[in-house]
Amino acid sequence: MLNSNNNISKSSDDCFCASGKSYAECCLPIHNKTQPALTAEALMRSRFSAFCLGLTDYLLASWCETSRPAELDLSDQPSWLKLVIYETQMGSKNDTIGSVEFGAFYQYGEQLGEMREISQFQRNSNGHWCYLSGEVIE
């Protein structure tokens, strides 16, 4: 939800990304652009939270320009339940590329499932992490 300053506000509930931090100290500052994602995993977590919240503008803005779609329709999304990070390769504060393997657990109607993906990230021209691509693992 947006407050009067067009910033997202939420109580101190646990963050959607399951980091163990509150949303206010985890993904909210990244969504509000008051703090950049310092690692590829942090960007991955912020993007999961953005899917939970339906933050289309943020998702598009955090996508690398070279692979960003013209639009993103979230109208037929499942309810995202939980994020599990299985593996992170590179993507630290000092890296320029990185990958994150994760499972996004969801409910769609009566169906429960897991979408497992390996996402690729890189630094953009401003030095910020951006989502490049993802490969769904069957």
PDB file of C-alpha atoms in Angstrom:
ATOM      1  CA  MET A   1       0.000   0.000   0.000  1.00  0.00           C
ATOM      2  CA  LEU A   2       1.215   3.531  -0.724  1.00  0.00           C
ATOM      3  CA  ASN A   3       1.232   6.323   1.818  1.00  0.00           C
ATOM      4  CA  SER A   4       0.767  10.015   1.034  1.00  0.00           C
ATOM      5  CA  ASN A   5       4.383  10.288  -0.175  1.00  0.00           C
ATOM      6  CA  ASN A   6       3.837   7.490  -2.715  1.00  0.00           C
ATOM      7  CA  ASN A   7       6.051   5.247  -0.612  1.00  0.00           C
ATOM      8  CA  ILE A   8       5.078   1.741   0.365  1.00  0.00           C
ATOM      9  CA  SER A   9       4.188   1.331   4.009  1.00  0.00           C
ATOM     10  CA  LYS A  10       3.682  -1.809   6.060  1.00  0.00           C
ATOM     11  CA  SER A  11       3.856  -2.636   9.719  1.00  0.00           C
ATOM     12  CA  SER A  12       6.835  -4.368  11.299  1.00  0.00           C
ATOM     13  CA  ASP A  13       5.623  -7.793  10.158  1.00  0.00           C
ATOM     14  CA  ASP A  14       8.157 -10.285   8.868  1.00  0.00           C
ATOM     15  CA  CYS A  15       9.343  -9.546   5.370  1.00  0.00           C
ATOM     16  CA  PHE A  16       7.717 -11.493   2.550  1.00  0.00           C
ATOM     17  CA  CYS A  17      11.155 -12.730   1.441  1.00  0.00           C
ATOM     18  CA  ALA A  18      11.692 -14.771   4.648  1.00  0.00           C
ATOM     19  CA  SER A  19      14.968 -13.017   5.502  1.00  0.00           C
ATOM     20  CA  GLY A  20      14.095 -13.043   9.198  1.00  0.00           C
ATOM     21  CA  LYS A  21      13.951  -9.232   9.204  1.00  0.00           C
ATOM     22  CA  SER A  22      10.881  -7.037   9.221  1.00  0.00           C
ATOM     23  CA  TYR A  23       9.660  -5.687   5.881  1.00  0.00           C
ATOM     24  CA  ALA A  24      10.503  -2.168   7.117  1.00  0.00           C
ATOM     25  CA  GLU A  25      14.186  -3.069   7.578  1.00  0.00           C
ATOM     26  CA  CYS A  26      14.521  -5.487   4.661  1.00  0.00           C
ATOM     27  CA  CYS A  27      12.780  -4.928   1.320  1.00  0.00           C
ATOM     28  CA  LEU A  28      10.849  -1.711   2.000  1.00  0.00           C
ATOM     29  CA  PRO A  29      13.918   0.585   1.703  1.00  0.00           C
ATOM     30  CA  ILE A  30      14.830  -1.122  -1.582  1.00  0.00           C
ATOM     31  CA  HIS A  31      11.269  -0.786  -2.913  1.00  0.00           C
ATOM     32  CA  ASN A  32      11.187   2.880  -1.886  1.00  0.00           C
ATOM     33  CA  LYS A  33      14.620   3.449  -3.479  1.00  0.00           C
ATOM     34  CA  THR A  34      16.070   4.797  -0.235  1.00  0.00           C
ATOM     35  CA  GLN A  35      18.649   1.992  -0.237  1.00  0.00           C
ATOM     36  CA  PRO A  36      19.967  -0.102  -3.136  1.00  0.00           C
ATOM     37  CA  ALA A  37      20.122  -3.893  -3.014  1.00  0.00           C
ATOM     38  CA  LEU A  38      23.718  -4.537  -1.987  1.00  0.00           C
ATOM     39  CA  THR A  39      23.868  -8.099  -3.343  1.00  0.00           C
ATOM     40  CA  ALA A  40      22.213 -10.155  -6.062  1.00  0.00           C
ATOM     41  CA  GLU A  41      20.433 -12.157  -3.352  1.00  0.00           C
ATOM     42  CA  ALA A  42      19.084  -8.957  -1.775  1.00  0.00           C
ATOM     43  CA  LEU A  43      17.697  -7.921  -5.167  1.00  0.00           C
ATOM     44  CA  MET A  44      16.174 -11.402  -5.610  1.00  0.00           C
ATOM     45  CA  ARG A  45      14.519 -11.129  -2.208  1.00  0.00           C
ATOM     46  CA  SER A  46      13.202  -7.639  -2.986  1.00  0.00           C
ATOM     47  CA  ARG A  47      11.762  -8.870  -6.284  1.00  0.00           C
ATOM     48  CA  PHE A  48       9.968 -11.760  -4.548  1.00  0.00           C
ATOM     49  CA  SER A  49       8.468  -9.297  -2.061  1.00  0.00           C
ATOM     50  CA  ALA A  50       7.491  -7.066  -4.993  1.00  0.00           C
ATOM     51  CA  PHE A  51       5.640  -9.979  -6.620  1.00  0.00           C
ATOM     52  CA  CYS A  52       3.830 -10.560  -3.309  1.00  0.00           C
ATOM     53  CA  LEU A  53       2.791  -6.902  -3.243  1.00  0.00           C
ATOM     54  CA  GLY A  54       2.066  -6.535  -6.974  1.00  0.00           C
ATOM     55  CA  LEU A  55       4.711  -3.811  -7.436  1.00  0.00           C
ATOM     56  CA  THR A  56       4.881  -3.918 -11.235  1.00  0.00           C
ATOM     57  CA  ASP A  57       6.795  -0.635 -11.560  1.00  0.00           C
ATOM     58  CA  TYR A  58       9.496  -1.830  -9.172  1.00  0.00           C
ATOM     59  CA  LEU A  59       9.798  -5.195 -10.925  1.00  0.00           C
ATOM     60  CA  LEU A  60      10.265  -3.505 -14.297  1.00  0.00           C
ATOM     61  CA  ALA A  61      12.711  -0.946 -12.887  1.00  0.00           C
ATOM     62  CA  SER A  62      14.840  -3.698 -11.285  1.00  0.00           C
ATOM     63  CA  TRP A  63      15.040  -5.595 -14.590  1.00  0.00           C
ATOM     64  CA  CYS A  64      18.160  -5.029 -16.734  1.00  0.00           C
ATOM     65  CA  GLU A  65      17.378  -2.763 -19.693  1.00  0.00           C
ATOM     66  CA  THR A  66      18.708  -5.334 -22.179  1.00  0.00           C
ATOM     67  CA  SER A  67      16.146  -7.968 -21.155  1.00  0.00           C
ATOM     68  CA  ARG A  68      13.293  -5.900 -19.669  1.00  0.00           C
ATOM     69  CA  PRO A  69       9.848  -6.521 -21.195  1.00  0.00           C
ATOM     70  CA  ALA A  70       7.827  -3.525 -22.320  1.00  0.00           C
ATOM     71  CA  GLU A  71       5.135  -4.351 -19.766  1.00  0.00           C
ATOM     72  CA  LEU A  72       4.388  -6.841 -17.021  1.00  0.00           C
ATOM     73  CA  ASP A  73       0.904  -8.147 -16.258  1.00  0.00           C
ATOM     74  CA  LEU A  74       0.489  -9.526 -12.738  1.00  0.00           C
ATOM     75  CA  SER A  75      -3.284  -9.922 -12.933  1.00  0.00           C
ATOM     76  CA  ASP A  76      -3.217 -13.744 -13.008  1.00  0.00           C
ATOM     77  CA  GLN A  77      -0.547 -14.352 -10.349  1.00  0.00           C
ATOM     78  CA  PRO A  78      -0.773 -17.008  -7.662  1.00  0.00           C
ATOM     79  CA  SER A  79      -0.578 -16.102  -3.988  1.00  0.00           C
ATOM     80  CA  TRP A  80       3.125 -16.205  -3.217  1.00  0.00           C
ATOM     81  CA  LEU A  81       3.649 -17.912   0.144  1.00  0.00           C
ATOM     82  CA  LYS A  82       7.336 -18.346   0.853  1.00  0.00           C
ATOM     83  CA  LEU A  83      10.797 -17.883  -0.625  1.00  0.00           C
ATOM     84  CA  VAL A  84      13.639 -20.350  -0.083  1.00  0.00           C
ATOM     85  CA  ILE A  85      17.143 -19.531  -1.323  1.00  0.00           C
ATOM     86  CA  TYR A  86      18.922 -22.761  -2.285  1.00  0.00           C
ATOM     87  CA  GLU A  87      22.200 -21.402  -3.626  1.00  0.00           C
ATOM     88  CA  THR A  88      23.892 -18.107  -4.436  1.00  0.00           C
ATOM     89  CA  GLN A  89      26.924 -17.899  -6.693  1.00  0.00           C
ATOM     90  CA  MET A  90      28.914 -14.683  -6.739  1.00  0.00           C
ATOM     91  CA  GLY A  91      26.646 -11.619  -6.546  1.00  0.00           C
ATOM     92  CA  SER A  92      28.391 -10.097  -3.538  1.00  0.00           C
ATOM     93  CA  LYS A  93      29.092  -6.424  -2.930  1.00  0.00           C
ATOM     94  CA  ASN A  94      32.309  -6.681  -4.970  1.00  0.00           C
ATOM     95  CA  ASP A  95      31.012  -8.789  -7.887  1.00  0.00           C
ATOM     96  CA  THR A  96      29.538  -7.597 -11.179  1.00  0.00           C
ATOM     97  CA  ILE A  97      27.522 -10.758 -11.913  1.00  0.00           C
ATOM     98  CA  GLY A  98      25.758 -13.357  -9.809  1.00  0.00           C
ATOM     99  CA  SER A  99      23.133 -16.065  -9.776  1.00  0.00           C
ATOM    100  CA  VAL A 100      20.555 -17.139  -7.221  1.00  0.00           C
ATOM    101  CA  GLU A 101      18.756 -20.478  -7.195  1.00  0.00           C
ATOM    102  CA  PHE A 102      15.494 -20.220  -5.304  1.00  0.00           C
ATOM    103  CA  GLY A 103      12.115 -21.799  -4.745  1.00  0.00           C
ATOM    104  CA  ALA A 104       9.026 -19.614  -4.688  1.00  0.00           C
ATOM    105  CA  PHE A 105       6.168 -21.448  -3.018  1.00  0.00           C
ATOM    106  CA  TYR A 106       2.661 -20.488  -4.069  1.00  0.00           C
ATOM    107  CA  GLN A 107      -1.030 -21.254  -3.939  1.00  0.00           C
ATOM    108  CA  TYR A 108      -3.121 -20.968  -7.092  1.00  0.00           C
ATOM    109  CA  GLY A 109      -6.741 -21.802  -6.359  1.00  0.00           C
ATOM    110  CA  GLU A 110      -6.590 -25.123  -4.499  1.00  0.00           C
ATOM    111  CA  GLN A 111      -3.151 -26.012  -5.906  1.00  0.00           C
ATOM    112  CA  LEU A 112       0.016 -25.612  -3.853  1.00  0.00           C
ATOM    113  CA  GLY A 113       3.341 -25.649  -5.657  1.00  0.00           C
ATOM    114  CA  GLU A 114       6.902 -24.496  -5.964  1.00  0.00           C
ATOM    115  CA  MET A 115       8.430 -22.588  -8.844  1.00  0.00           C
ATOM    116  CA  ARG A 116      12.161 -23.256  -8.787  1.00  0.00           C
ATOM    117  CA  GLU A 117      14.409 -20.967 -10.798  1.00  0.00           C
ATOM    118  CA  ILE A 118      18.017 -19.951 -11.292  1.00  0.00           C
ATOM    119  CA  SER A 119      18.077 -16.191 -11.807  1.00  0.00           C
ATOM    120  CA  GLN A 120      20.987 -14.283 -13.342  1.00  0.00           C
ATOM    121  CA  PHE A 121      21.893 -10.803 -12.132  1.00  0.00           C
ATOM    122  CA  GLN A 122      24.399  -8.167 -13.194  1.00  0.00           C
ATOM    123  CA  ARG A 123      25.329  -4.619 -12.330  1.00  0.00           C
ATOM    124  CA  ASN A 124      23.791  -1.932 -14.517  1.00  0.00           C
ATOM    125  CA  SER A 125      25.548   1.206 -15.772  1.00  0.00           C
ATOM    126  CA  ASN A 126      24.807   2.907 -12.411  1.00  0.00           C
ATOM    127  CA  GLY A 127      26.459   0.064 -10.506  1.00  0.00           C
ATOM    128  CA  HIS A 128      23.161  -1.273  -9.126  1.00  0.00           C
ATOM    129  CA  TRP A 129      22.115  -4.904  -9.307  1.00  0.00           C
ATOM    130  CA  CYS A 130      19.478  -5.770 -11.920  1.00  0.00           C
ATOM    131  CA  TYR A 131      17.656  -8.965 -12.882  1.00  0.00           C
ATOM    132  CA  LEU A 132      18.914 -10.257 -16.237  1.00  0.00           C
ATOM    133  CA  SER A 133      17.142 -13.581 -16.794  1.00  0.00           C
ATOM    134  CA  GLY A 134      15.837 -16.719 -15.180  1.00  0.00           C
ATOM    135  CA  GLU A 135      15.716 -20.396 -15.988  1.00  0.00           C
ATOM    136  CA  VAL A 136      12.844 -22.360 -14.466  1.00  0.00           C
ATOM    137  CA  ILE A 137      13.974 -25.767 -13.201  1.00  0.00           C
ATOM    138  CA  GLU A 138      11.464 -28.546 -13.746  1.00  0.00           C
TER     139      GLU A 138
END
